[in-house]
CSV table of N, CA and C in Angstrom, one decimal:
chain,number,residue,atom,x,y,z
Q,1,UNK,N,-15.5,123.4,81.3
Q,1,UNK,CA,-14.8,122.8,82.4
Q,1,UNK,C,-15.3,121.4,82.7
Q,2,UNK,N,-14.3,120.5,83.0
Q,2,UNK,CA,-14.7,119.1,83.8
Q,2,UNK,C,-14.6,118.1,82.9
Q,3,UNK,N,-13.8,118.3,81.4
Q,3,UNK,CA,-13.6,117.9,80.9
Q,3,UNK,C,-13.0,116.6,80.9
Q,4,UNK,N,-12.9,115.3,80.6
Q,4,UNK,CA,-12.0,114.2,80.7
Q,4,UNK,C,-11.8,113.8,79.6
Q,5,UNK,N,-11.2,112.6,79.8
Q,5,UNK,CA,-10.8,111.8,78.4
Q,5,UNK,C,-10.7,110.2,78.8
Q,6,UNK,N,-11.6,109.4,78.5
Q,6,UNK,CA,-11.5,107.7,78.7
Q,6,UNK,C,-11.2,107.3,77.5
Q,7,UNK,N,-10.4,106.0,77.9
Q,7,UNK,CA,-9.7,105.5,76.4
Q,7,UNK,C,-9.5,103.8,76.6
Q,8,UNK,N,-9.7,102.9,75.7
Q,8,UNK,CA,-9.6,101.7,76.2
Q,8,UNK,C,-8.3,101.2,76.7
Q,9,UNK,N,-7.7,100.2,77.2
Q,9,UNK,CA,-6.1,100.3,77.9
Q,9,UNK,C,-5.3,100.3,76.5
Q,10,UNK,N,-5.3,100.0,75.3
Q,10,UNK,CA,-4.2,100.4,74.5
Q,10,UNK,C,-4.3,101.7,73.7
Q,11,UNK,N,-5.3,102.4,73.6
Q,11,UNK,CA,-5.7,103.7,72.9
Q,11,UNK,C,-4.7,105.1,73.4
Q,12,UNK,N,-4.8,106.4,73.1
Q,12,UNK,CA,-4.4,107.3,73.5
Q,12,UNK,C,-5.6,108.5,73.3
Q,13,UNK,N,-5.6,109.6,74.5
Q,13,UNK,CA,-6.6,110.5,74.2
Q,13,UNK,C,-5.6,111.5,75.0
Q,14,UNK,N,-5.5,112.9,74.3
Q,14,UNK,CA,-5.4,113.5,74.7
Q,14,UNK,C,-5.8,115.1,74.6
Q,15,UNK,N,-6.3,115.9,75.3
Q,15,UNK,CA,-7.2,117.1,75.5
Q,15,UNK,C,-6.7,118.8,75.7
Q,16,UNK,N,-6.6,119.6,74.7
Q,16,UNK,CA,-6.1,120.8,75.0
Q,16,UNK,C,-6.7,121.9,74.6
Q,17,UNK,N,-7.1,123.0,75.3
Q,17,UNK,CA,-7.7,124.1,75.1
Q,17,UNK,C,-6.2,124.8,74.0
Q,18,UNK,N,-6.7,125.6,72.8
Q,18,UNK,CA,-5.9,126.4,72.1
Q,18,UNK,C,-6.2,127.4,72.1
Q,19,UNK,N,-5.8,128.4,71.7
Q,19,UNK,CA,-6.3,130.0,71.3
Q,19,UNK,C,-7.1,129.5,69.8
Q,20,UNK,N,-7.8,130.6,69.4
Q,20,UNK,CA,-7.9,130.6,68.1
Q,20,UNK,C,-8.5,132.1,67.8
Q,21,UNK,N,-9.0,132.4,66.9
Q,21,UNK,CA,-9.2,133.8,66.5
Q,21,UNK,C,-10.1,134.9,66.7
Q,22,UNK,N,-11.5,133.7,67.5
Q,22,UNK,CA,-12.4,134.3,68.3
Q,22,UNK,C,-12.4,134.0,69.6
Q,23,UNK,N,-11.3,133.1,70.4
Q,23,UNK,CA,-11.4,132.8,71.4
Q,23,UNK,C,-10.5,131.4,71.8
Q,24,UNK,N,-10.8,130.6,72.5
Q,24,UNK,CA,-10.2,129.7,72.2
Q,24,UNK,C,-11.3,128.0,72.3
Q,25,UNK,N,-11.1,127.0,71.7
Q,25,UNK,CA,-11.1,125.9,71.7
Q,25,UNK,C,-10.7,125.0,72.3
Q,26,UNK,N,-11.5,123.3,72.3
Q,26,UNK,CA,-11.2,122.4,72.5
Q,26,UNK,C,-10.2,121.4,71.4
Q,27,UNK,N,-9.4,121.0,71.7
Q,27,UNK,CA,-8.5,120.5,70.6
Q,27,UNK,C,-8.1,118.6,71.1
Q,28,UNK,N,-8.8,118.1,70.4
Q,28,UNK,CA,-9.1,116.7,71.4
Q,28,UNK,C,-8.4,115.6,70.2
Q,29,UNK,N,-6.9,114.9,70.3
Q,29,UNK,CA,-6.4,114.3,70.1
Q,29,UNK,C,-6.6,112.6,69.9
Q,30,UNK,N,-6.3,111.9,69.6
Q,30,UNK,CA,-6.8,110.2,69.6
Q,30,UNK,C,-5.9,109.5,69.0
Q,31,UNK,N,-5.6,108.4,69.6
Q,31,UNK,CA,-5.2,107.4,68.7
Q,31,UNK,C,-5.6,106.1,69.4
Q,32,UNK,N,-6.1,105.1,68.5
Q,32,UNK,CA,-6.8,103.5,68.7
Q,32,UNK,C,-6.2,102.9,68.4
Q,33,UNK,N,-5.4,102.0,69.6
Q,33,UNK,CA,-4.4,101.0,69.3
Q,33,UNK,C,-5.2,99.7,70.3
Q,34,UNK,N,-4.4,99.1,70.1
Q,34,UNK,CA,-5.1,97.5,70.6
Q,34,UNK,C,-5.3,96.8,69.2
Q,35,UNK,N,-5.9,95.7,70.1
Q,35,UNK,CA,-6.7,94.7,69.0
Q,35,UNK,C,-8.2,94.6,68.3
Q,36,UNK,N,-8.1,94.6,67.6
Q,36,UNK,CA,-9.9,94.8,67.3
Q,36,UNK,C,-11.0,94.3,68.0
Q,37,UNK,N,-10.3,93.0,68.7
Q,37,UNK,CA,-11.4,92.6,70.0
Q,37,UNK,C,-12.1,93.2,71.0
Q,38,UNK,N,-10.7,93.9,71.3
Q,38,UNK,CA,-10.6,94.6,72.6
Q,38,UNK,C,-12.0,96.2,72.4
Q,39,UNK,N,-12.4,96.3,71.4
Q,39,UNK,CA,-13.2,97.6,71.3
Q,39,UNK,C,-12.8,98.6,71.0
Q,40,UNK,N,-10.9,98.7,70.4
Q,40,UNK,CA,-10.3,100.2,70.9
Q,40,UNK,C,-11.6,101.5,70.7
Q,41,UNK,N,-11.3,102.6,71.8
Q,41,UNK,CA,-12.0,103.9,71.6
Q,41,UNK,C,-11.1,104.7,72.9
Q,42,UNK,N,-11.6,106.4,72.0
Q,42,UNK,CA,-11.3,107.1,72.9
Q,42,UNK,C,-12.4,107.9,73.0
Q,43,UNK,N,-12.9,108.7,74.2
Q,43,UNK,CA,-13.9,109.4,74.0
Q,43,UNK,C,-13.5,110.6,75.1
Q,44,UNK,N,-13.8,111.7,74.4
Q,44,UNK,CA,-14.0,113.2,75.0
Q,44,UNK,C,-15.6,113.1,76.0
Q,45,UNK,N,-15.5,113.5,77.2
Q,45,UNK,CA,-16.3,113.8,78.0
Q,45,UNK,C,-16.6,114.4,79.1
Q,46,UNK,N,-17.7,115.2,78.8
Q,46,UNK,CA,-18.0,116.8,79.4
Q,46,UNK,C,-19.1,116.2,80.2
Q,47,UNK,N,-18.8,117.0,81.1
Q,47,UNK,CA,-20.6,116.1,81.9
Q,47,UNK,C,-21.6,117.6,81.5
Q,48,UNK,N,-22.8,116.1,81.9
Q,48,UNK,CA,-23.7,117.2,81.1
Q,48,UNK,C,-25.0,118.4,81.7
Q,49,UNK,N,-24.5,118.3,83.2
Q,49,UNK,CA,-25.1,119.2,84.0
Q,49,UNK,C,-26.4,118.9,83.9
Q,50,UNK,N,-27.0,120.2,85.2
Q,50,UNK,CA,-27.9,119.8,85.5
Q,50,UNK,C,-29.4,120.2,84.9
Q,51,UNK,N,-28.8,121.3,84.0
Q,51,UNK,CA,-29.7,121.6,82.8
Q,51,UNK,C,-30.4,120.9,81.6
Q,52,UNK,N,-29.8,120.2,81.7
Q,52,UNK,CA,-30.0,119.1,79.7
Q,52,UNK,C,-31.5,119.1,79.6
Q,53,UNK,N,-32.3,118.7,81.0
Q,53,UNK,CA,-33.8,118.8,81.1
Q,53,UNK,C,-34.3,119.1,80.0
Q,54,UNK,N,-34.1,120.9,80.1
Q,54,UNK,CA,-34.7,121.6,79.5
Q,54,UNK,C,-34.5,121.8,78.1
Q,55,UNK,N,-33.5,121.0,77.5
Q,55,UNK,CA,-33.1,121.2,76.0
Q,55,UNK,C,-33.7,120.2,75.2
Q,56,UNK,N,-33.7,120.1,74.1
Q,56,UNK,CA,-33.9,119.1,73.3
Q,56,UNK,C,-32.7,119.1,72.0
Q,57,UNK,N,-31.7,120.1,72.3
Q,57,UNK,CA,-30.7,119.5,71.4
Q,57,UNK,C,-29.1,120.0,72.0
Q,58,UNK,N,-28.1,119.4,70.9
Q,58,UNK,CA,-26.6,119.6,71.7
Q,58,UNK,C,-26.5,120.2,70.4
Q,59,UNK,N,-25.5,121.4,70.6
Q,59,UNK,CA,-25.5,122.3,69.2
Q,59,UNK,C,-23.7,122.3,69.4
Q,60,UNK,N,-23.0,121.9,68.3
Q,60,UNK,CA,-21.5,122.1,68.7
Q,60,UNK,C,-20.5,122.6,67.7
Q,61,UNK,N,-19.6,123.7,66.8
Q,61,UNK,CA,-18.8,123.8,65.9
Q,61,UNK,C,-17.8,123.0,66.4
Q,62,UNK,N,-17.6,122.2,64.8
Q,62,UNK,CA,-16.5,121.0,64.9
Q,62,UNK,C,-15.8,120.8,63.3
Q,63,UNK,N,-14.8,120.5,63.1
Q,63,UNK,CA,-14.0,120.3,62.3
Q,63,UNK,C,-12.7,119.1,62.3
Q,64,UNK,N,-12.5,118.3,62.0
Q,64,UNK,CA,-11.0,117.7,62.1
Q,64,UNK,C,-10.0,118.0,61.5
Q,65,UNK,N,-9.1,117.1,61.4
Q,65,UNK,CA,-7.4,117.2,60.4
Q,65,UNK,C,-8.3,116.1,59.2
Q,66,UNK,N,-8.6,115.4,59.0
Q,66,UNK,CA,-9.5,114.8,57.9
Q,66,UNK,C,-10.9,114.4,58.0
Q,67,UNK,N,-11.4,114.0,56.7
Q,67,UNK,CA,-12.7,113.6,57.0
Q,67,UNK,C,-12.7,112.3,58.5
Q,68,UNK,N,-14.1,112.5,59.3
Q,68,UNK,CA,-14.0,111.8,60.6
Q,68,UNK,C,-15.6,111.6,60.8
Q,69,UNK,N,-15.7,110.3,61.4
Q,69,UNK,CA,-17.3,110.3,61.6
Q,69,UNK,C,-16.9,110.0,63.3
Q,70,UNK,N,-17.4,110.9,64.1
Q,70,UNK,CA,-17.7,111.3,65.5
Q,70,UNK,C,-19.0,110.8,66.3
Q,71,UNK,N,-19.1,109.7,67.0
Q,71,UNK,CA,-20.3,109.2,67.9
Q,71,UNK,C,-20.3,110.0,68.9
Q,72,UNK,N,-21.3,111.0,68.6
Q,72,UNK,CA,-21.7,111.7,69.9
Q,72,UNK,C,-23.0,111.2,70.9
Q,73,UNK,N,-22.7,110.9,72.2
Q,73,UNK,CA,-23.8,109.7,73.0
Q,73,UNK,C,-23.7,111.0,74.2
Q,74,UNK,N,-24.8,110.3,74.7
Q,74,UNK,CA,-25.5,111.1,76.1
Q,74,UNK,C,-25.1,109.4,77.1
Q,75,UNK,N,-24.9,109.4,78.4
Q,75,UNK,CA,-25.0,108.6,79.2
Q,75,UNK,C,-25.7,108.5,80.4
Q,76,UNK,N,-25.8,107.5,80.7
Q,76,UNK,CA,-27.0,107.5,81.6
Q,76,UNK,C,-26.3,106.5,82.6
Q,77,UNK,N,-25.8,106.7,83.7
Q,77,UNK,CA,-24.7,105.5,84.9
Q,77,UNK,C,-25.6,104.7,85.2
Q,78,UNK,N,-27.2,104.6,85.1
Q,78,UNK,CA,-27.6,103.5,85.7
Q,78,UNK,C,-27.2,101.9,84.9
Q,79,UNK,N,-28.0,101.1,85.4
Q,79,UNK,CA,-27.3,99.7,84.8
Q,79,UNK,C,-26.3,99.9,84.7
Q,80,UNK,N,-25.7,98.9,83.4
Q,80,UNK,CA,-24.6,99.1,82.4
Q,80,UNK,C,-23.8,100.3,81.8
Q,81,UNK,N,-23.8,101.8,82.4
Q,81,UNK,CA,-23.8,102.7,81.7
Q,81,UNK,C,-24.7,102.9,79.9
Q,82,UNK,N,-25.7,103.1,80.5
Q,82,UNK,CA,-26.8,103.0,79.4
Q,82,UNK,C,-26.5,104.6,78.6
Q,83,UNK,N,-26.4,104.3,77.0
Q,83,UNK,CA,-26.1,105.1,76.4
Q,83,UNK,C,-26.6,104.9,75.0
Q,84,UNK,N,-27.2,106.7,74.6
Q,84,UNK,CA,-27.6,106.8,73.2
Q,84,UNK,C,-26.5,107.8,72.4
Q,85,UNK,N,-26.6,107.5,71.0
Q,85,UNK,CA,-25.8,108.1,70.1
Q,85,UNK,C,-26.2,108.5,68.7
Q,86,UNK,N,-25.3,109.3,68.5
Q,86,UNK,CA,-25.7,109.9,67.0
Q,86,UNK,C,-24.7,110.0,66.4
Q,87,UNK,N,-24.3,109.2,65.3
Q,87,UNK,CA,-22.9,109.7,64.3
Q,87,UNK,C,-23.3,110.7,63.7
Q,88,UNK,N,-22.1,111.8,63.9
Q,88,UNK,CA,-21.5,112.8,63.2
Q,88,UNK,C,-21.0,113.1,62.2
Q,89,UNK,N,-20.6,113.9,61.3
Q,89,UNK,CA,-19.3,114.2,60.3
Q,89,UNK,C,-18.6,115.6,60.3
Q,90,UNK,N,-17.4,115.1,60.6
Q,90,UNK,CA,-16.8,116.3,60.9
Q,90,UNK,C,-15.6,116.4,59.9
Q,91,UNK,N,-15.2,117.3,58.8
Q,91,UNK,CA,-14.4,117.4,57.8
Q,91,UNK,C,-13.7,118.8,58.3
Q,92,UNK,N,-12.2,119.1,57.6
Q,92,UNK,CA,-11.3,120.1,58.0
Q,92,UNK,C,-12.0,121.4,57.9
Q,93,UNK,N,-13.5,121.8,57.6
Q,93,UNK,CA,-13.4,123.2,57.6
Q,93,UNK,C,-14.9,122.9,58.7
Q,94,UNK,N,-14.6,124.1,59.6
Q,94,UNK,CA,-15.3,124.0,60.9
Q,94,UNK,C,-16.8,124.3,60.2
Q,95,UNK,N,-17.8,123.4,60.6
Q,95,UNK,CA,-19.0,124.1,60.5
Q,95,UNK,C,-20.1,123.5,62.5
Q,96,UNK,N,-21.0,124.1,62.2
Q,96,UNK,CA,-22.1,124.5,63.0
Q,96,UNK,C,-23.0,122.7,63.1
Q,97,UNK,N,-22.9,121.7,64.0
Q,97,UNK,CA,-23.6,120.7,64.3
Q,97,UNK,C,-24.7,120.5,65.2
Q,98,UNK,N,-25.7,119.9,65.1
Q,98,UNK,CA,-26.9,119.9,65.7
Q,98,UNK,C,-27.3,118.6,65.7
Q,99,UNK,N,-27.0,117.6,67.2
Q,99,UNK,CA,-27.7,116.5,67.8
Q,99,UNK,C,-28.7,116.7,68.3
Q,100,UNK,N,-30.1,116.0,67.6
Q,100,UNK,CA,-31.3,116.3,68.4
Q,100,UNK,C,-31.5,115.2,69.2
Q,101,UNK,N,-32.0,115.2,70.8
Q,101,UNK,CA,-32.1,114.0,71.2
Q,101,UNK,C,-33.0,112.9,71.3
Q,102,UNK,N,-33.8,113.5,70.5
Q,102,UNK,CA,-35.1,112.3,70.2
Q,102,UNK,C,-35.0,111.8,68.8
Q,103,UNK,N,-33.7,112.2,68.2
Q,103,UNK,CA,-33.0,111.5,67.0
Q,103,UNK,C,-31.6,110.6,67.4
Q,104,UNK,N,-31.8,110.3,69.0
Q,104,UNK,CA,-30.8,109.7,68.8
Q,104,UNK,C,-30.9,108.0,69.4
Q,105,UNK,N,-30.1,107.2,68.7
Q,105,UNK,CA,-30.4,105.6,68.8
Q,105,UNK,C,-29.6,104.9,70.0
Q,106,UNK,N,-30.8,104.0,70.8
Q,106,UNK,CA,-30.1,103.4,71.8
Q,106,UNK,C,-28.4,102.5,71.5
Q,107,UNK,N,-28.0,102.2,72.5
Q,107,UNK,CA,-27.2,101.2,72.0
Q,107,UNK,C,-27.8,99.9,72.6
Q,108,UNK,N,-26.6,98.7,72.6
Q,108,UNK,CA,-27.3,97.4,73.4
Q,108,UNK,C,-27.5,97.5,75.3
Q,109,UNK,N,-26.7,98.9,75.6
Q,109,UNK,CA,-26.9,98.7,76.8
Q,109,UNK,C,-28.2,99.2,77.5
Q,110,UNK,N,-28.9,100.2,76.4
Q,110,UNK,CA,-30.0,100.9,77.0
Q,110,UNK,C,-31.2,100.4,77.5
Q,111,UNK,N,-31.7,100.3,78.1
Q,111,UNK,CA,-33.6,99.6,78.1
Q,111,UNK,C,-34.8,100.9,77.7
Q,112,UNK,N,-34.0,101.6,77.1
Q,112,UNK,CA,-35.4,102.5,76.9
Q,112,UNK,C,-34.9,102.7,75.8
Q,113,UNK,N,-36.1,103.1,74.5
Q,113,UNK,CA,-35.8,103.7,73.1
Q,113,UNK,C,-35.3,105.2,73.3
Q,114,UNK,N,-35.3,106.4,74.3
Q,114,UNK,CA,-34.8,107.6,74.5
Q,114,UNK,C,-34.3,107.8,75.9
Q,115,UNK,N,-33.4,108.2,75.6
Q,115,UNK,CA,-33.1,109.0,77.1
Q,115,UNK,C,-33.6,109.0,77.7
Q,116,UNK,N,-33.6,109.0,79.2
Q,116,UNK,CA,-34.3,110.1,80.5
Q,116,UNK,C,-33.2,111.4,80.6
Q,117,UNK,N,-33.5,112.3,80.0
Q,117,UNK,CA,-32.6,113.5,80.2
Q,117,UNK,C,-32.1,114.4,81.7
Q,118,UNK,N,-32.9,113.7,82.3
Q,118,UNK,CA,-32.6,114.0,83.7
Q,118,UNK,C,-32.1,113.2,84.3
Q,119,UNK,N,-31.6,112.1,83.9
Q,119,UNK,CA,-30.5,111.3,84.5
Q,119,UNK,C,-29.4,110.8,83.6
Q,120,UNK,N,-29.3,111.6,82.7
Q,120,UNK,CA,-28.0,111.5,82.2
Q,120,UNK,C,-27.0,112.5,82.4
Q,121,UNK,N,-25.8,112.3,82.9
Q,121,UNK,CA,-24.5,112.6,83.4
Q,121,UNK,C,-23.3,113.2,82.4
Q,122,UNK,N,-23.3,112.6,81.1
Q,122,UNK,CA,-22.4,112.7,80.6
Q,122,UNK,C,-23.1,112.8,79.1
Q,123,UNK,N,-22.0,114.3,78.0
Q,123,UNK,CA,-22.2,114.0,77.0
Q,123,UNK,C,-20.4,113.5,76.2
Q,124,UNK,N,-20.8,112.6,75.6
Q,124,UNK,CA,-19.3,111.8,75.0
Q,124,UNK,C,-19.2,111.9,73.3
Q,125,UNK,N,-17.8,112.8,73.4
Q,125,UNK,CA,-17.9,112.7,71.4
Q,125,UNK,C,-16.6,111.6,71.6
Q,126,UNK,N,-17.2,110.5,70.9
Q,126,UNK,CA,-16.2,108.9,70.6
Q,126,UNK,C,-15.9,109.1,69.3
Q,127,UNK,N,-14.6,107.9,69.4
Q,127,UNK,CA,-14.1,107.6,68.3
Q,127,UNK,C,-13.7,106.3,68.9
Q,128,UNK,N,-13.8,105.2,67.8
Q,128,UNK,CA,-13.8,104.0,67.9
Q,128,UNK,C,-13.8,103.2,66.5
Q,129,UNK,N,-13.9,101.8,66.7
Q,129,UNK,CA,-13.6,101.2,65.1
Q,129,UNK,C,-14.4,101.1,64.5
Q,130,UNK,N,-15.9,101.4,64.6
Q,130,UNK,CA,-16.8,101.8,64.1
Q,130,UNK,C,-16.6,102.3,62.7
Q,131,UNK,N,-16.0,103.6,63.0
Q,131,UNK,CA,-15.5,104.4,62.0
Q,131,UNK,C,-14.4,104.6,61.5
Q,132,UNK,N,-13.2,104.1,62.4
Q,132,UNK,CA,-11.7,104.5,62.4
Q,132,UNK,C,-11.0,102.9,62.7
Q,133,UNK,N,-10.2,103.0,61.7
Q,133,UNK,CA,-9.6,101.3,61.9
Q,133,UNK,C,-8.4,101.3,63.3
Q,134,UNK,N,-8.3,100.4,64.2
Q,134,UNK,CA,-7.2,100.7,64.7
Q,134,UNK,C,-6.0,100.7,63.9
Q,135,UNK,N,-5.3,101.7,65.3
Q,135,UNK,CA,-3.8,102.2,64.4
Q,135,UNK,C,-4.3,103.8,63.4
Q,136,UNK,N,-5.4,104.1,63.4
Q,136,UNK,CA,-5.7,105.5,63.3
Q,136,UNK,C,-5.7,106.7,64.3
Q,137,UNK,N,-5.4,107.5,63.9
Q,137,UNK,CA,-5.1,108.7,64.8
Q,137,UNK,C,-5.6,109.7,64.2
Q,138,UNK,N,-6.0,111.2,64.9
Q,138,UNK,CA,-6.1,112.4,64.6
Q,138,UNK,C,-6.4,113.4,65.3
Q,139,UNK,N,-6.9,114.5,65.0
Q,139,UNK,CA,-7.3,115.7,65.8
Q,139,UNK,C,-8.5,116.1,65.4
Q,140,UNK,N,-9.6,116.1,66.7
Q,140,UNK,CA,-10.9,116.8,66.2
Q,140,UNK,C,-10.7,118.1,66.7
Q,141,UNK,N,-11.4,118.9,66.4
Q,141,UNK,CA,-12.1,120.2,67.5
Q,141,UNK,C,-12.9,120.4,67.4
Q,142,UNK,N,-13.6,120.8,69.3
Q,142,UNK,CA,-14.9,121.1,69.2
Q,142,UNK,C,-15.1,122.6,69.9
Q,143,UNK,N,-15.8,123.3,69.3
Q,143,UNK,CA,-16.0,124.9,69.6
Q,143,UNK,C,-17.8,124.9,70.3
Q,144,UNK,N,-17.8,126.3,70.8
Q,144,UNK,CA,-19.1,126.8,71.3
Q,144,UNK,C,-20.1,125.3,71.5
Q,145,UNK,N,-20.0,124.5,72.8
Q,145,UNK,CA,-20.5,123.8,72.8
Q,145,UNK,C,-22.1,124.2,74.1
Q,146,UNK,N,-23.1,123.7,73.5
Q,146,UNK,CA,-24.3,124.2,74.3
Q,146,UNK,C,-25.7,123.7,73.6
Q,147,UNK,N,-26.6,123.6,74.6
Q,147,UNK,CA,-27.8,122.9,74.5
Q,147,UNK,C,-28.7,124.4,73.9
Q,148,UNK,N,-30.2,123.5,72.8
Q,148,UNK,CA,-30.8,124.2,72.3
Q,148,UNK,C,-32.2,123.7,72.5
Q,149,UNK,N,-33.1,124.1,71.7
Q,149,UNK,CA,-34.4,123.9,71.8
Q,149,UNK,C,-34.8,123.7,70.7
């Protein structure tokens, strides 16, 4: 629950729970349009309660419509929206993923080399031109998502 979707102004994000065979899933759509200047991205984002504290990892089954490399980042609202991330790989047949967070790399907004896990707000699986040229599109999914140890 509390799911959103931010996208830069020419991108598209769009978000739907499906059925599937043990239940159902997140089915999280994209397309990056703009100019390459502009940053295109879309990012899926769950906030990340008040628990994260106590975890030290994000455990999530994921799969796309093709091979896809997924920046999964933790946020933190102070400053700049300070944020760390970990590229993913997520290919058409669903398997079992594990972000640990003290494996994961600041970006330029951060001032600390890790997290404060107690003030971060948001966990965000991106897509951006990092990995995806604009004018790319596709379908991720993310299943059984939850903190571990």
């Amino acid at each position: 629950e509390g799911w959103t979707v931010e996208t830069s102004e020419a991108s598209l994000g769009a978000l739907d729970v499906v059925n599937n065979v043990i239940g159902t899933q997140l089915s999280l759509r994209y397309g990056l349009g703009g100019a390459l200047s502009s940053s295109p991205f879309t990012a899926f984002v769950m906030p990340a309660g008040s628990e994260l504290a106590k975890y030290t990892q994000l455990i999530f089954t994921g799969r796309a419509d093709r091979p896809t490399r997924v920046s999964v980042q933790l946020r933190d609202p102070g400053g700049a929206g300070q944020r760390w991330y970990r590229s993913v790989y997520l290919a058409p047949e669903s398997r079992e993923v594990t972000v640990h967070f003290d494996e994961m790399t600041p970006t330029e907004s951060a001032s600390q080399p890790q997290p404060a896990l107690a003030s971060v707000q948001a966990v965000l699986f991106v897509i951006d031109t990092v990995n995806t040229p604009v004018g790319g599109n596709g379908t991720i999914w993310i299943d059984d998502v939850r903190y571990g140890r």
